[in-house]
Structure formats: C-alpha cells, structure tokens
Coordinates of C-alpha atoms in Angstrom, one line a residue:
L493 CA -196.4 56.6 -40.8
T494 CA -192.8 56.1 -41.9
N495 CA -191.7 59.1 -39.8
M496 CA -193.3 57.6 -36.7
Y497 CA -191.7 54.2 -37.5
D498 CA -188.3 55.8 -37.9
S499 CA -188.7 57.8 -34.7
L500 CA -189.8 54.7 -32.7
M501 CA -187.1 52.5 -34.0
G502 CA -184.5 55.1 -32.8
T503 CA -185.6 54.8 -29.1
D504 CA -185.4 52.2 -26.4
E505 CA -189.2 52.2 -26.0
L506 CA -189.8 49.0 -28.1
S507 CA -189.0 45.5 -27.1
K508 CA -187.2 43.3 -29.6
A509 CA -190.4 41.5 -30.4
D510 CA -192.2 44.8 -31.0
R511 CA -189.4 46.0 -33.3
S512 CA -189.7 42.9 -35.3
L513 CA -193.5 43.2 -35.5
L514 CA -193.4 46.9 -36.5
R515 CA -190.7 46.2 -39.2
A516 CA -192.9 43.4 -40.6
Q517 CA -195.9 45.7 -40.7
I518 CA -194.0 48.4 -42.5
A519 CA -192.7 45.8 -45.0
F520 CA -196.4 44.6 -45.5
L521 CA -197.3 48.2 -46.2
G522 CA -194.5 48.3 -48.8
Y523 CA -195.9 45.2 -50.5
R524 CA -199.4 46.6 -50.5
L525 CA -198.3 49.9 -51.9
D526 CA -196.4 48.0 -54.6
S527 CA -199.4 45.9 -55.5
P528 CA -201.2 46.5 -58.9
Y529 CA -204.4 45.8 -57.0
V530 CA -203.9 49.0 -55.0
W531 CA -202.6 51.5 -57.5
D532 CA -202.2 50.4 -61.1
L533 CA -201.3 53.3 -63.3
E534 CA -199.4 51.1 -65.7
R535 CA -202.7 49.5 -66.8
G536 CA -204.6 52.8 -66.8
F537 CA -206.7 52.4 -63.7
A538 CA -205.7 55.7 -62.1
G539 CA -206.1 58.5 -64.6
D540 CA -203.2 61.0 -64.3
P541 CA -203.5 63.3 -61.3
N542 CA -199.9 64.3 -61.2
N543 CA -199.5 65.1 -57.5
M544 CA -201.3 61.9 -56.5
H545 CA -198.9 59.6 -58.4
L546 CA -196.0 61.4 -56.8
S547 CA -197.6 61.2 -53.4
F548 CA -198.4 57.5 -53.8
N549 CA -195.0 56.5 -55.2
C550 CA -193.0 58.7 -52.8
S551 CA -194.8 57.0 -49.9
L552 CA -193.6 53.7 -51.3
G553 CA -190.1 55.2 -51.6
L554 CA -190.2 56.3 -47.9
V555 CA -191.1 52.8 -46.9
A556 CA -188.0 51.6 -48.8
C557 CA -185.9 54.2 -47.0
V558 CA -186.9 53.2 -43.5
I559 CA -186.3 49.5 -44.2
H560 CA -183.5 50.0 -46.7
D561 CA -182.0 46.6 -46.1
H562 CA -185.2 44.8 -47.0
P563 CA -185.0 42.7 -50.2
M564 CA -187.6 44.8 -52.0
A565 CA -186.4 48.2 -50.8
G566 CA -184.3 48.9 -53.9
R567 CA -187.3 48.2 -56.2
W568 CA -189.6 50.4 -54.2
A569 CA -187.1 53.2 -54.1
E570 CA -186.5 52.9 -57.8
K571 CA -190.2 53.3 -58.5
A572 CA -190.3 56.5 -56.5
R573 CA -187.1 57.7 -58.2
W574 CA -188.5 57.0 -61.7
W575 CA -191.7 59.0 -61.0
I576 CA -189.8 61.9 -59.6
D577 CA -187.4 61.9 -62.6
K578 CA -190.4 61.8 -65.0
R579 CA -192.2 64.7 -63.3
L580 CA -189.0 66.8 -63.1
D581 CA -188.5 66.3 -66.8
Q582 CA -192.1 66.9 -67.8
Y583 CA -193.3 69.5 -65.4
V584 CA -190.4 71.6 -64.2
G585 CA -189.7 74.3 -66.7
D586 CA -187.2 77.2 -67.0
N587 CA -186.3 78.7 -63.6
G588 CA -188.1 75.9 -61.8
V589 CA -191.6 76.8 -62.7
W590 CA -194.1 74.0 -62.3
I591 CA -195.7 74.2 -65.8
I592 CA -198.6 71.8 -65.6
E593 CA -200.6 73.1 -62.6
N594 CA -200.8 76.1 -60.4
M595 CA -198.6 77.0 -57.4
H596 CA -200.7 75.0 -54.9
Y597 CA -200.2 71.7 -56.8
A598 CA -196.5 72.5 -57.2
E599 CA -196.3 72.7 -53.4
V600 CA -198.3 69.6 -52.9
S601 CA -196.0 67.7 -55.2
L602 CA -192.9 69.1 -53.6
S603 CA -194.2 68.3 -50.2
V604 CA -194.0 64.5 -51.0
V605 CA -190.8 64.7 -53.1
L606 CA -188.7 66.5 -50.6
P607 CA -189.0 63.9 -47.7
F608 CA -188.2 61.1 -50.1
A609 CA -185.3 63.0 -51.6
I610 CA -183.8 63.6 -48.1
A611 CA -184.4 60.0 -46.9
A612 CA -183.1 58.5 -50.2
Q613 CA -179.9 60.5 -50.0
R614 CA -179.3 59.6 -46.4
V615 CA -179.6 55.8 -47.1
G616 CA -177.8 55.9 -50.4
F617 CA -180.6 55.2 -52.9
C618 CA -180.2 58.4 -54.9
D619 CA -179.3 62.1 -54.5
F620 CA -182.1 64.3 -55.7
L621 CA -180.9 67.1 -53.5
A622 CA -178.1 67.7 -56.0
N623 CA -180.5 67.6 -58.9
K624 CA -180.6 70.9 -60.7
K625 CA -184.3 70.8 -61.7
L626 CA -185.3 69.9 -58.1
R627 CA -183.2 72.8 -56.7
E628 CA -184.7 75.2 -59.2
W629 CA -188.2 74.0 -58.4
V630 CA -187.6 74.6 -54.7
R631 CA -186.2 78.0 -55.3
Y632 CA -189.2 78.9 -57.5
I633 CA -191.7 77.9 -54.8
V634 CA -189.8 79.7 -52.0
K635 CA -189.6 82.9 -54.1
Q636 CA -193.4 82.8 -54.5
L637 CA -193.9 83.2 -50.7
T638 CA -195.0 86.6 -49.4
P639 CA -192.7 88.8 -47.4
P640 CA -192.9 88.2 -43.7
N641 CA -196.5 89.0 -42.8
P642 CA -197.2 90.8 -39.5
Q643 CA -200.8 89.5 -39.6
H644 CA -199.4 86.0 -39.3
G645 CA -196.7 86.4 -36.7
G646 CA -194.1 87.5 -39.2
F647 CA -194.2 84.3 -41.2
R648 CA -194.0 84.1 -45.0
T649 CA -197.1 82.6 -46.5
Q650 CA -198.4 81.4 -49.8
P651 CA -199.5 84.0 -52.3
P652 CA -203.3 84.6 -52.6
D653 CA -203.5 83.1 -56.1
T654 CA -203.3 79.5 -54.9
V655 CA -206.4 77.3 -54.6
Q656 CA -205.9 77.1 -50.8
D657 CA -207.1 79.6 -48.3
R658 CA -205.1 82.8 -48.5
D659 CA -202.0 83.1 -46.3
T660 CA -201.6 79.4 -45.8
R661 CA -198.3 78.4 -44.4
N662 CA -196.3 75.2 -44.8
A663 CA -192.9 73.9 -43.9
I664 CA -191.3 73.6 -47.3
A665 CA -189.1 76.6 -47.0
G666 CA -188.1 75.6 -43.5
V667 CA -187.2 72.1 -44.6
V668 CA -185.1 73.4 -47.5

C-alpha cells in the first residue's frame, strides 16, 4: 500500500483534493497500526511470532517514511527501528545466520526489513543499510541461494530445505 501511495504521489494523475485525501488515509492507517487495539505486544496480546512483529512494525515504519513530515512519523519510524535493532541483536548470529528459525523465516523477516531500511535511509530516519549485522544477514541469505538453475530460466532459487515449495524465487538478492 505504501509503495502504491508513493508511486501515485509522484505523478500528475491526482488532483490536489485527491492527494490530500490519500495522504489523510495513509495517516489514518498509521494511527490504526500504532493503536494498542490493533497489535498490542507490549501487553502480551500477540505471542511472539518473530517475523510477524517485524512485518507489522516495518509496515508502520513504511507509513512513516512515505509521510515523513507527519507529526507522528518519527514515533512510527522509531517503533520499526527498535524492533529491527532488537531482532538483529537477538537473532542474527555469527556470519549473518538467522539463529531462531529456518531459512524461510529469515527471508520472510528480511523481506519486510529491507524495504523499511531503504526508505528510512532515503528520508533520513536511520541507516540500517550500513548496519554490519543487517549486511551479514543479507549476505548469509544470498549465499544460500542455489546456483543459476536451468530448470527455472537460469534464476537462482531458495534451497530445498526451506518450508516453502522447492525452487521458490524472491526478489531479495535483486533488491540488494
């Protein structure tokens, strides 16, 4: 949703009134995502599925990045930054290995951290792209990909030990 918002706001396709309405709707989304009635881990109403907390909080962080001049954007981005720092400290081990779960969940988690890291750097909230643990984590995941596979058009794919279907492709290596 934030990518579509960002793409639309960069065109001449929207009237001034439409831009204002869309921005208000994205801000409303930020307020909803930040509400303890939606996701309240602090009071123990969410368990601790690691990649879900990252997904949820990085979504809030992306809202902050696309409306970075909003009065709450700093708070929203800080929430995402805090969760990423926590997970990097707890779950990224030596040489970037994701120590808490298998390769699939390492990729799921990275797939939400990476867009926030790029957006947050570009708007000046924080620079995770220079973070040593994040860089090692990315390298670890990319090193796990198979060699170019002729059965899949020469693309590198995930190894068969993940919980996904064998030979699943994603865009992480390309984004990196």
